[in-house]
Amino acid sequence: MEQEPSMITGIISHTPLWVWPLLAFLLYRGWQATRDRETPLFKALAVPVVMFGLSLSGLLLSFGAHPGNALLGAATLLATGWLSFSSRAAAAIRVDTANHRIAQRGSWQPLLLTIGIFGVKYAAAVALALHPQLAADPWFALPQAALYGMFAGVFAGRLLRILHLYRRALSGAGDTPPVAG
């Protein structure tokens, strides 16, 4: 008698193939962020843009039809966006406009956030695929909305901080703060 595949095997086998290269890219970029680095502007913006998009799509696609979820997601997005924009780590970004480069301190935060958002988004997608009625359950939907809003806010704040410092440096409004040693 042949055994049926386990639930985990079934979930993984039904995951679209594009998810795995995306995960590999996000882990690679998160790992790179653990070291002090100087990167081109477009690379410094790539992960915040991708992760903001994933967070926002999770919020809108899964729970956009419910005003309470959208309101909670927007509130956490704004709060964490402001905190991320004004954080000490964001203040340590240095801009080189002549070479279109950004210098940043190494941090484990981007890797942990990447793993967190991917895990939450994957788990929510699996839960909703198995039990679509969960989208209407406030005990499932509200924490998801808050998490998606939080993740989107962290990445939006970081993105806006980089763009703000870059624009400020271009306008000659002063030097950006140096990377602390």
PDB file of C-alpha atoms in Angstrom:
ATOM      1  CA  MET A   1       0.000   0.000   0.000  1.00  0.00           C
ATOM      2  CA  GLU A   2       1.427   3.329  -1.091  1.00  0.00           C
ATOM      3  CA  GLN A   3       1.416   6.176   1.416  1.00  0.00           C
ATOM      4  CA  GLU A   4      -0.057   9.542   0.521  1.00  0.00           C
ATOM      5  CA  PRO A   5       2.435  12.404   0.438  1.00  0.00           C
ATOM      6  CA  SER A   6       2.615  14.371   3.642  1.00  0.00           C
ATOM      7  CA  MET A   7       0.852  17.687   3.968  1.00  0.00           C
ATOM      8  CA  ILE A   8       4.168  19.577   3.932  1.00  0.00           C
ATOM      9  CA  THR A   9       5.252  17.847   0.730  1.00  0.00           C
ATOM     10  CA  GLY A  10       1.903  18.732  -0.816  1.00  0.00           C
ATOM     11  CA  ILE A  11       2.197  22.367   0.225  1.00  0.00           C
ATOM     12  CA  ILE A  12       5.745  22.673  -1.111  1.00  0.00           C
ATOM     13  CA  SER A  13       4.899  20.905  -4.369  1.00  0.00           C
ATOM     14  CA  HIS A  14       1.973  23.282  -4.959  1.00  0.00           C
ATOM     15  CA  THR A  15       4.105  26.365  -4.319  1.00  0.00           C
ATOM     16  CA  PRO A  16       4.743  28.214  -7.587  1.00  0.00           C
ATOM     17  CA  LEU A  17       8.312  27.727  -8.824  1.00  0.00           C
ATOM     18  CA  TRP A  18       9.056  31.473  -8.937  1.00  0.00           C
ATOM     19  CA  VAL A  19       8.789  31.622  -5.131  1.00  0.00           C
ATOM     20  CA  TRP A  20      12.066  29.738  -4.572  1.00  0.00           C
ATOM     21  CA  PRO A  21      14.346  31.980  -6.677  1.00  0.00           C
ATOM     22  CA  LEU A  22      12.692  34.983  -5.014  1.00  0.00           C
ATOM     23  CA  LEU A  23      13.457  33.512  -1.581  1.00  0.00           C
ATOM     24  CA  ALA A  24      17.058  32.797  -2.626  1.00  0.00           C
ATOM     25  CA  PHE A  25      17.485  36.387  -3.868  1.00  0.00           C
ATOM     26  CA  LEU A  26      15.990  37.862  -0.698  1.00  0.00           C
ATOM     27  CA  LEU A  27      18.172  35.686   1.553  1.00  0.00           C
ATOM     28  CA  TYR A  28      21.266  36.597  -0.451  1.00  0.00           C
ATOM     29  CA  ARG A  29      20.516  40.335  -0.253  1.00  0.00           C
ATOM     30  CA  GLY A  30      19.662  40.053   3.447  1.00  0.00           C
ATOM     31  CA  TRP A  31      22.938  38.234   4.108  1.00  0.00           C
ATOM     32  CA  GLN A  32      24.848  40.949   2.221  1.00  0.00           C
ATOM     33  CA  ALA A  33      23.212  43.554   4.449  1.00  0.00           C
ATOM     34  CA  THR A  34      24.874  42.040   7.528  1.00  0.00           C
ATOM     35  CA  ARG A  35      28.175  43.684   6.516  1.00  0.00           C
ATOM     36  CA  ASP A  36      29.126  47.334   6.105  1.00  0.00           C
ATOM     37  CA  ARG A  37      28.764  48.083   2.437  1.00  0.00           C
ATOM     38  CA  GLU A  38      28.815  50.694  -0.223  1.00  0.00           C
ATOM     39  CA  THR A  39      26.391  49.982  -3.045  1.00  0.00           C
ATOM     40  CA  PRO A  40      25.001  51.707  -6.098  1.00  0.00           C
ATOM     41  CA  LEU A  41      21.825  53.659  -5.396  1.00  0.00           C
ATOM     42  CA  PHE A  42      19.605  51.282  -7.406  1.00  0.00           C
ATOM     43  CA  LYS A  43      20.863  48.268  -5.401  1.00  0.00           C
ATOM     44  CA  ALA A  44      20.311  50.076  -2.102  1.00  0.00           C
ATOM     45  CA  LEU A  45      16.717  50.695  -3.160  1.00  0.00           C
ATOM     46  CA  ALA A  46      15.996  47.233  -4.652  1.00  0.00           C
ATOM     47  CA  VAL A  47      15.265  45.219  -1.497  1.00  0.00           C
ATOM     48  CA  PRO A  48      13.176  47.928   0.230  1.00  0.00           C
ATOM     49  CA  VAL A  49      11.104  48.307  -2.954  1.00  0.00           C
ATOM     50  CA  VAL A  50      10.609  44.537  -3.380  1.00  0.00           C
ATOM     51  CA  MET A  51       9.814  43.964   0.292  1.00  0.00           C
ATOM     52  CA  PHE A  52       7.480  46.967   0.456  1.00  0.00           C
ATOM     53  CA  GLY A  53       5.677  45.567  -2.594  1.00  0.00           C
ATOM     54  CA  LEU A  54       5.381  42.094  -1.040  1.00  0.00           C
ATOM     55  CA  SER A  55       4.064  43.537   2.212  1.00  0.00           C
ATOM     56  CA  LEU A  56       1.599  45.855   0.544  1.00  0.00           C
ATOM     57  CA  SER A  57       0.372  43.163  -1.835  1.00  0.00           C
ATOM     58  CA  GLY A  58      -0.164  40.820   1.099  1.00  0.00           C
ATOM     59  CA  LEU A  59      -2.176  43.473   2.873  1.00  0.00           C
ATOM     60  CA  LEU A  60      -4.254  44.515  -0.135  1.00  0.00           C
ATOM     61  CA  LEU A  61      -4.814  41.164  -1.805  1.00  0.00           C
ATOM     62  CA  SER A  62      -5.609  39.160   1.286  1.00  0.00           C
ATOM     63  CA  PHE A  63      -7.508  41.643   3.378  1.00  0.00           C
ATOM     64  CA  GLY A  64      -8.196  44.743   1.271  1.00  0.00           C
ATOM     65  CA  ALA A  65     -11.942  44.164   1.224  1.00  0.00           C
ATOM     66  CA  HIS A  66     -12.217  44.679   4.987  1.00  0.00           C
ATOM     67  CA  PRO A  67     -11.990  48.320   6.115  1.00  0.00           C
ATOM     68  CA  GLY A  68     -10.814  47.397   9.640  1.00  0.00           C
ATOM     69  CA  ASN A  69      -7.924  45.372   8.273  1.00  0.00           C
ATOM     70  CA  ALA A  70      -6.960  48.101   5.838  1.00  0.00           C
ATOM     71  CA  LEU A  71      -7.147  50.726   8.604  1.00  0.00           C
ATOM     72  CA  LEU A  72      -4.987  48.681  10.990  1.00  0.00           C
ATOM     73  CA  GLY A  73      -2.512  47.897   8.202  1.00  0.00           C
ATOM     74  CA  ALA A  74      -2.299  51.574   7.223  1.00  0.00           C
ATOM     75  CA  ALA A  75      -1.844  52.677  10.841  1.00  0.00           C
ATOM     76  CA  THR A  76       0.985  50.204  11.467  1.00  0.00           C
ATOM     77  CA  LEU A  77       2.539  51.099   8.102  1.00  0.00           C
ATOM     78  CA  LEU A  78       2.585  54.811   9.005  1.00  0.00           C
ATOM     79  CA  ALA A  79       3.854  54.246  12.554  1.00  0.00           C
ATOM     80  CA  THR A  80       6.646  51.851  11.640  1.00  0.00           C
ATOM     81  CA  GLY A  81       7.447  53.887   8.532  1.00  0.00           C
ATOM     82  CA  TRP A  82       8.031  56.960  10.667  1.00  0.00           C
ATOM     83  CA  LEU A  83      10.101  54.983  13.199  1.00  0.00           C
ATOM     84  CA  SER A  84      12.163  53.410  10.420  1.00  0.00           C
ATOM     85  CA  PHE A  85      12.698  56.761   8.673  1.00  0.00           C
ATOM     86  CA  SER A  86      13.916  58.428  11.856  1.00  0.00           C
ATOM     87  CA  SER A  87      15.832  55.489  13.362  1.00  0.00           C
ATOM     88  CA  ARG A  88      19.471  55.728  14.349  1.00  0.00           C
ATOM     89  CA  ALA A  89      20.389  53.089  11.776  1.00  0.00           C
ATOM     90  CA  ALA A  90      18.703  55.067   9.005  1.00  0.00           C
ATOM     91  CA  ALA A  91      20.500  58.209  10.177  1.00  0.00           C
ATOM     92  CA  ALA A  92      23.859  56.445   9.655  1.00  0.00           C
ATOM     93  CA  ILE A  93      23.395  56.196   5.886  1.00  0.00           C
ATOM     94  CA  ARG A  94      26.011  58.110   3.907  1.00  0.00           C
ATOM     95  CA  VAL A  95      25.388  59.316   0.354  1.00  0.00           C
ATOM     96  CA  ASP A  96      27.949  59.788  -2.431  1.00  0.00           C
ATOM     97  CA  THR A  97      25.979  61.611  -5.130  1.00  0.00           C
ATOM     98  CA  ALA A  98      28.975  61.957  -7.462  1.00  0.00           C
ATOM     99  CA  ASN A  99      29.171  58.178  -7.831  1.00  0.00           C
ATOM    100  CA  HIS A 100      25.478  57.453  -7.109  1.00  0.00           C
ATOM    101  CA  ARG A 101      26.414  55.233  -4.168  1.00  0.00           C
ATOM    102  CA  ILE A 102      25.058  54.665  -0.671  1.00  0.00           C
ATOM    103  CA  ALA A 103      27.185  53.566   2.315  1.00  0.00           C
ATOM    104  CA  GLN A 104      25.365  51.664   5.065  1.00  0.00           C
ATOM    105  CA  ARG A 105      26.331  49.948   8.302  1.00  0.00           C
ATOM    106  CA  GLY A 106      25.943  46.206   8.416  1.00  0.00           C
ATOM    107  CA  SER A 107      22.902  44.932  10.266  1.00  0.00           C
ATOM    108  CA  TRP A 108      21.062  41.665  10.804  1.00  0.00           C
ATOM    109  CA  GLN A 109      17.748  43.532  10.706  1.00  0.00           C
ATOM    110  CA  PRO A 110      17.223  43.316   6.915  1.00  0.00           C
ATOM    111  CA  LEU A 111      17.835  39.555   6.903  1.00  0.00           C
ATOM    112  CA  LEU A 112      15.502  38.972   9.838  1.00  0.00           C
ATOM    113  CA  LEU A 113      12.834  41.191   8.295  1.00  0.00           C
ATOM    114  CA  THR A 114      13.197  39.390   4.969  1.00  0.00           C
ATOM    115  CA  ILE A 115      12.785  35.994   6.598  1.00  0.00           C
ATOM    116  CA  GLY A 116       9.896  37.343   8.669  1.00  0.00           C
ATOM    117  CA  ILE A 117       7.915  38.801   5.796  1.00  0.00           C
ATOM    118  CA  PHE A 118       8.528  35.826   3.543  1.00  0.00           C
ATOM    119  CA  GLY A 119       7.474  33.433   6.323  1.00  0.00           C
ATOM    120  CA  VAL A 120       4.344  35.409   7.194  1.00  0.00           C
ATOM    121  CA  LYS A 121       3.346  35.812   3.549  1.00  0.00           C
ATOM    122  CA  TYR A 122       3.980  32.142   2.769  1.00  0.00           C
ATOM    123  CA  ALA A 123       2.165  30.906   5.884  1.00  0.00           C
ATOM    124  CA  ALA A 124      -0.797  33.212   5.226  1.00  0.00           C
ATOM    125  CA  ALA A 125      -1.010  32.075   1.597  1.00  0.00           C
ATOM    126  CA  VAL A 126      -0.977  28.422   2.657  1.00  0.00           C
ATOM    127  CA  ALA A 127      -3.545  29.000   5.421  1.00  0.00           C
ATOM    128  CA  LEU A 128      -5.829  30.912   3.063  1.00  0.00           C
ATOM    129  CA  ALA A 129      -5.443  28.287   0.326  1.00  0.00           C
ATOM    130  CA  LEU A 130      -6.432  25.544   2.775  1.00  0.00           C
ATOM    131  CA  HIS A 131      -9.099  27.580   4.589  1.00  0.00           C
ATOM    132  CA  PRO A 132     -10.293  30.597   2.529  1.00  0.00           C
ATOM    133  CA  GLN A 133     -12.825  31.510   5.223  1.00  0.00           C
ATOM    134  CA  LEU A 134      -9.926  32.663   7.436  1.00  0.00           C
ATOM    135  CA  ALA A 135      -9.762  35.918   5.455  1.00  0.00           C
ATOM    136  CA  ALA A 136     -13.063  36.929   7.112  1.00  0.00           C
ATOM    137  CA  ASP A 137     -11.972  35.819  10.589  1.00  0.00           C
ATOM    138  CA  PRO A 138     -10.768  38.870  12.544  1.00  0.00           C
ATOM    139  CA  TRP A 139      -8.527  36.734  14.786  1.00  0.00           C
ATOM    140  CA  PHE A 140      -6.599  35.700  11.672  1.00  0.00           C
ATOM    141  CA  ALA A 141      -6.973  38.774   9.481  1.00  0.00           C
ATOM    142  CA  LEU A 142      -6.200  41.575  11.959  1.00  0.00           C
ATOM    143  CA  PRO A 143      -2.784  40.265  13.097  1.00  0.00           C
ATOM    144  CA  GLN A 144      -1.924  39.586   9.452  1.00  0.00           C
ATOM    145  CA  ALA A 145      -2.897  43.138   8.497  1.00  0.00           C
ATOM    146  CA  ALA A 146      -0.802  44.544  11.354  1.00  0.00           C
ATOM    147  CA  LEU A 147       2.216  42.432  10.367  1.00  0.00           C
ATOM    148  CA  TYR A 148       1.964  43.348   6.690  1.00  0.00           C
ATOM    149  CA  GLY A 149       1.594  47.011   7.623  1.00  0.00           C
ATOM    150  CA  MET A 150       4.562  46.808   9.986  1.00  0.00           C
ATOM    151  CA  PHE A 151       6.812  45.163   7.391  1.00  0.00           C
ATOM    152  CA  ALA A 152       5.718  47.598   4.684  1.00  0.00           C
ATOM    153  CA  GLY A 153       6.352  50.526   7.021  1.00  0.00           C
ATOM    154  CA  VAL A 154       9.862  49.421   7.953  1.00  0.00           C
ATOM    155  CA  PHE A 155      10.865  49.100   4.325  1.00  0.00           C
ATOM    156  CA  ALA A 156       9.014  52.249   3.218  1.00  0.00           C
ATOM    157  CA  GLY A 157      10.715  54.270   5.967  1.00  0.00           C
ATOM    158  CA  ARG A 158      14.124  52.954   4.968  1.00  0.00           C
ATOM    159  CA  LEU A 159      13.440  53.648   1.296  1.00  0.00           C
ATOM    160  CA  LEU A 160      12.205  57.175   2.005  1.00  0.00           C
ATOM    161  CA  ARG A 161      15.211  57.868   4.262  1.00  0.00           C
ATOM    162  CA  ILE A 162      17.652  56.873   1.491  1.00  0.00           C
ATOM    163  CA  LEU A 163      15.783  58.977  -1.072  1.00  0.00           C
ATOM    164  CA  HIS A 164      15.562  61.928   1.347  1.00  0.00           C
ATOM    165  CA  LEU A 165      19.296  61.848   2.089  1.00  0.00           C
ATOM    166  CA  TYR A 166      20.153  61.442  -1.564  1.00  0.00           C
ATOM    167  CA  ARG A 167      17.937  64.354  -2.608  1.00  0.00           C
ATOM    168  CA  ARG A 168      19.306  66.475   0.231  1.00  0.00           C
ATOM    169  CA  ALA A 169      22.878  65.718  -0.823  1.00  0.00           C
ATOM    170  CA  LEU A 170      22.058  66.551  -4.458  1.00  0.00           C
ATOM    171  CA  SER A 171      20.614  69.913  -3.459  1.00  0.00           C
ATOM    172  CA  GLY A 172      23.712  70.715  -1.413  1.00  0.00           C
ATOM    173  CA  ALA A 173      21.703  71.066   1.801  1.00  0.00           C
ATOM    174  CA  GLY A 174      24.562  69.602   3.775  1.00  0.00           C
ATOM    175  CA  ASP A 175      26.504  66.445   4.190  1.00  0.00           C
ATOM    176  CA  THR A 176      24.748  63.289   5.166  1.00  0.00           C
ATOM    177  CA  PRO A 177      25.823  61.838   8.507  1.00  0.00           C
ATOM    178  CA  PRO A 178      28.900  59.637   8.305  1.00  0.00           C
ATOM    179  CA  VAL A 179      28.714  55.937   8.933  1.00  0.00           C
ATOM    180  CA  ALA A 180      29.616  55.416  12.599  1.00  0.00           C
ATOM    181  CA  GLY A 181      32.726  53.317  13.215  1.00  0.00           C
TER     182      GLY A 181
END
